[in-house]
Amino acid sequence: MKKYNFPFNGKFGNFGGKYIPETLVPAIEELEESYKKFTNDSNFKKELKDYLENYAGRPTPIYLAKNLTEYVDGAKIYLKREDLLHGGAHKINNTLGQCLLAKKMGKKRIIAETGAGQHGVGTAIASAVLGLECEVYMGLKDTERQKLNVFRMKLLGAKVHPVKSGTQTLKDAINEALRDWITNVENTYYVIGSVVGPHPYPMIVRDFQSIIGKEIKKQIGKITGTLPNAIVACVGGGSNAIGSFYPFIGDQEVSLYGIEAEGSGIKTGKHSATLSAGSTGILHGMQTYLLQDKMGQISATHSISAGLDYPGVGPEHSYLKEIKRVNYKSCTDDDAIKACVILSEKEGIIPALESAHAISYGIKLAKKMKKSETIVITLSGRGDKDVEVVQNYLNGIRE
Amino acid sequence: MYKSNGILKENRIESKFNELKNKSQKALICYVVAGYPDIKTSEHIISSLINGGADIIEIGIPFSDPIADGSTIQDAIQNSLIAGTTPDMCLELSSRIRKTFPNIPLIIMTYSNILYRKGYIQFAKKAKASGIDGFIIPDIPIEESKEYLNTMQNIGMSTIFLVSPNTSEKRLKMISRICTGFLYAISVYGTTGERQGFDKYTIESIKRVKKVTAAEDIPLAVGFGISNPQHVKYMIDAGADAVIIGSAIIKKIKELENKDTLFTTLQKFIFELKNSCR
């Protein structure tokens, strides 16, 4: 493989770009310049490192899941424990980075969208510690299924706006955040929670999340003296996945698996498996794979995990699919619930339902691999927020 | 005479602006969401707007995720989609309007994915055959416009771009140069929708844009938040060659939906707005 050096001119091959209203162009340009300036600034790097290590809890452990490995009877399964981070998910890697950047840029007001609420919580935490004002947009449907996170955000001093338009989920929360940004562009910084949106967001979020993959490389190297054979991560927008994969893209011997949410099954039409079942289009400022109808209207999606319930995907994932560097697979709601139960019982870890998708596929994959091989599953978040949904599902109550 | 797109003969948009210039009038541009409340009523609504004095019609093709629109237009779009409106139905609506009104400029306003999905060329050809004269796509900034511009220029469509109060001087010049038909200046920071009044920065912004459009010989249309004759006059006094009315029309449709008075009320409303353009 030639040296992987993307985005090039804001694009990942044909994907990405900045399809945004004119009002946002100066903001996006300012962001790109500031990002270049501050990420090369040693004081900024030092300050961010301090927050990540002493406040958020990095590096996160890599844990050999002995019981799960024994149960699966295949490759050795390691879990990258992003669920142990402050806030309970990988999201804080990005929110600390972006909020610190916002502060350096002199922006006092932060806005964010959130699906499962983890990014909203992550942004509320980072805003609180950095002394910034924070407002979060969240689909009405998501505020109902992730009540705990709504309360956490409020407790952290953030204002939560339930979004009643469209499908009332993550896609509509992004629409509303973009509208807020268009209206308050002069004093507001928009912290996007995944590797989506117009350039430079997919690059910025990837860079901040790449710490996951860098640590995996170092930690597995220390244990095995070599690279892992496979890495598995769930994909909604795709930030924990790209963060896990990015440092390994040039290492062809490492197989990479991105797991999407198949909901009730692709055939039922009630799913969020964008890369597995979608087509290319333009949404939220980027050209990427989308779930849409023949006319170009964006489809309603379904997943039991609010964080994967999104009809688009990061443009870099679209490109990595096109060049066949990453394998994109999917798991159903059922699969995810089963994996959640297995991990809870075998390892005493309740995973977020998003991460449970990766666990489910990781188990399947490990079974087919040799015992001498190693697989890393990124456990992107903890499952406290989901216990009510899991309980209802196990009792036969579906949405 | 305003500049022509130079490739094909003068189109209806340019003819209209030249005609109005000769009469010392400003243009009244009216936006409707096609298919709101339903496609048949849209046809009557557009006729009423034209009979009331609308100079140019913007036909909004509904898109599921209209990020540049405020709640009034969002709701209308959602209603139209629920009613089953498709882009093809909107183009058929355009064909029917074109038959009744051979000279009125018709412009499509929608989002990029609607064109992208069908293919820019296929969409533009079909639009041309349906009597459309130009496009406004708020989520295609000049950076992403190469294929779109080439396609539209080859087919002889005007490509109307938007500028904002925060658009830099350099970009303003670049956009004015590649823009054809007219330049769409957004009056405020924000999405579409009615406003009580306008801040001082709106006037300053229009004056700044006007200097550039005057030098480039392209008409300047101002839109977002304009809902009454006083607003129209305010924008014209600041230098607008045209004003765009959208949400205010949608609001009237919503208020009078299913009432016999809808069409006469709209016609009267537009007549009053047009009076401020004379």
XYZ file of C-alpha atoms in Angstrom, chain B residues 1 34-35 39 42 48 50-51 76 92 95 108 111 115 156 177 186-188 205 207 211 225 227 229 232 252 266:
28
model
C -28.464 45.568 -19.292
C -43.884 22.269 -3.944
C -46.483 19.819 -2.714
C -49.229 19.335 -5.475
C -49.342 24.305 -5.169
C -52.149 33.367 -7.382
C -47.978 35.388 -10.263
C -51.359 37.068 -10.680
C -44.080 22.561 5.144
C -44.261 18.130 -13.660
C -44.161 22.061 -16.729
C -35.625 25.334 -8.364
C -30.495 20.614 -1.511
C -29.639 16.472 -7.675
C -27.947 26.847 -20.117
C -18.224 36.291 -10.940
C -28.829 36.332 3.002
C -30.011 39.237 5.142
C -29.106 37.773 8.522
C -24.029 43.910 4.521
C -24.547 47.906 0.884
C -20.917 47.512 -4.512
C -36.876 37.021 7.176
C -42.415 39.352 5.500
C -44.067 45.804 2.689
C -39.362 45.084 1.268
C -50.283 32.330 5.097
C -52.267 35.343 -1.191
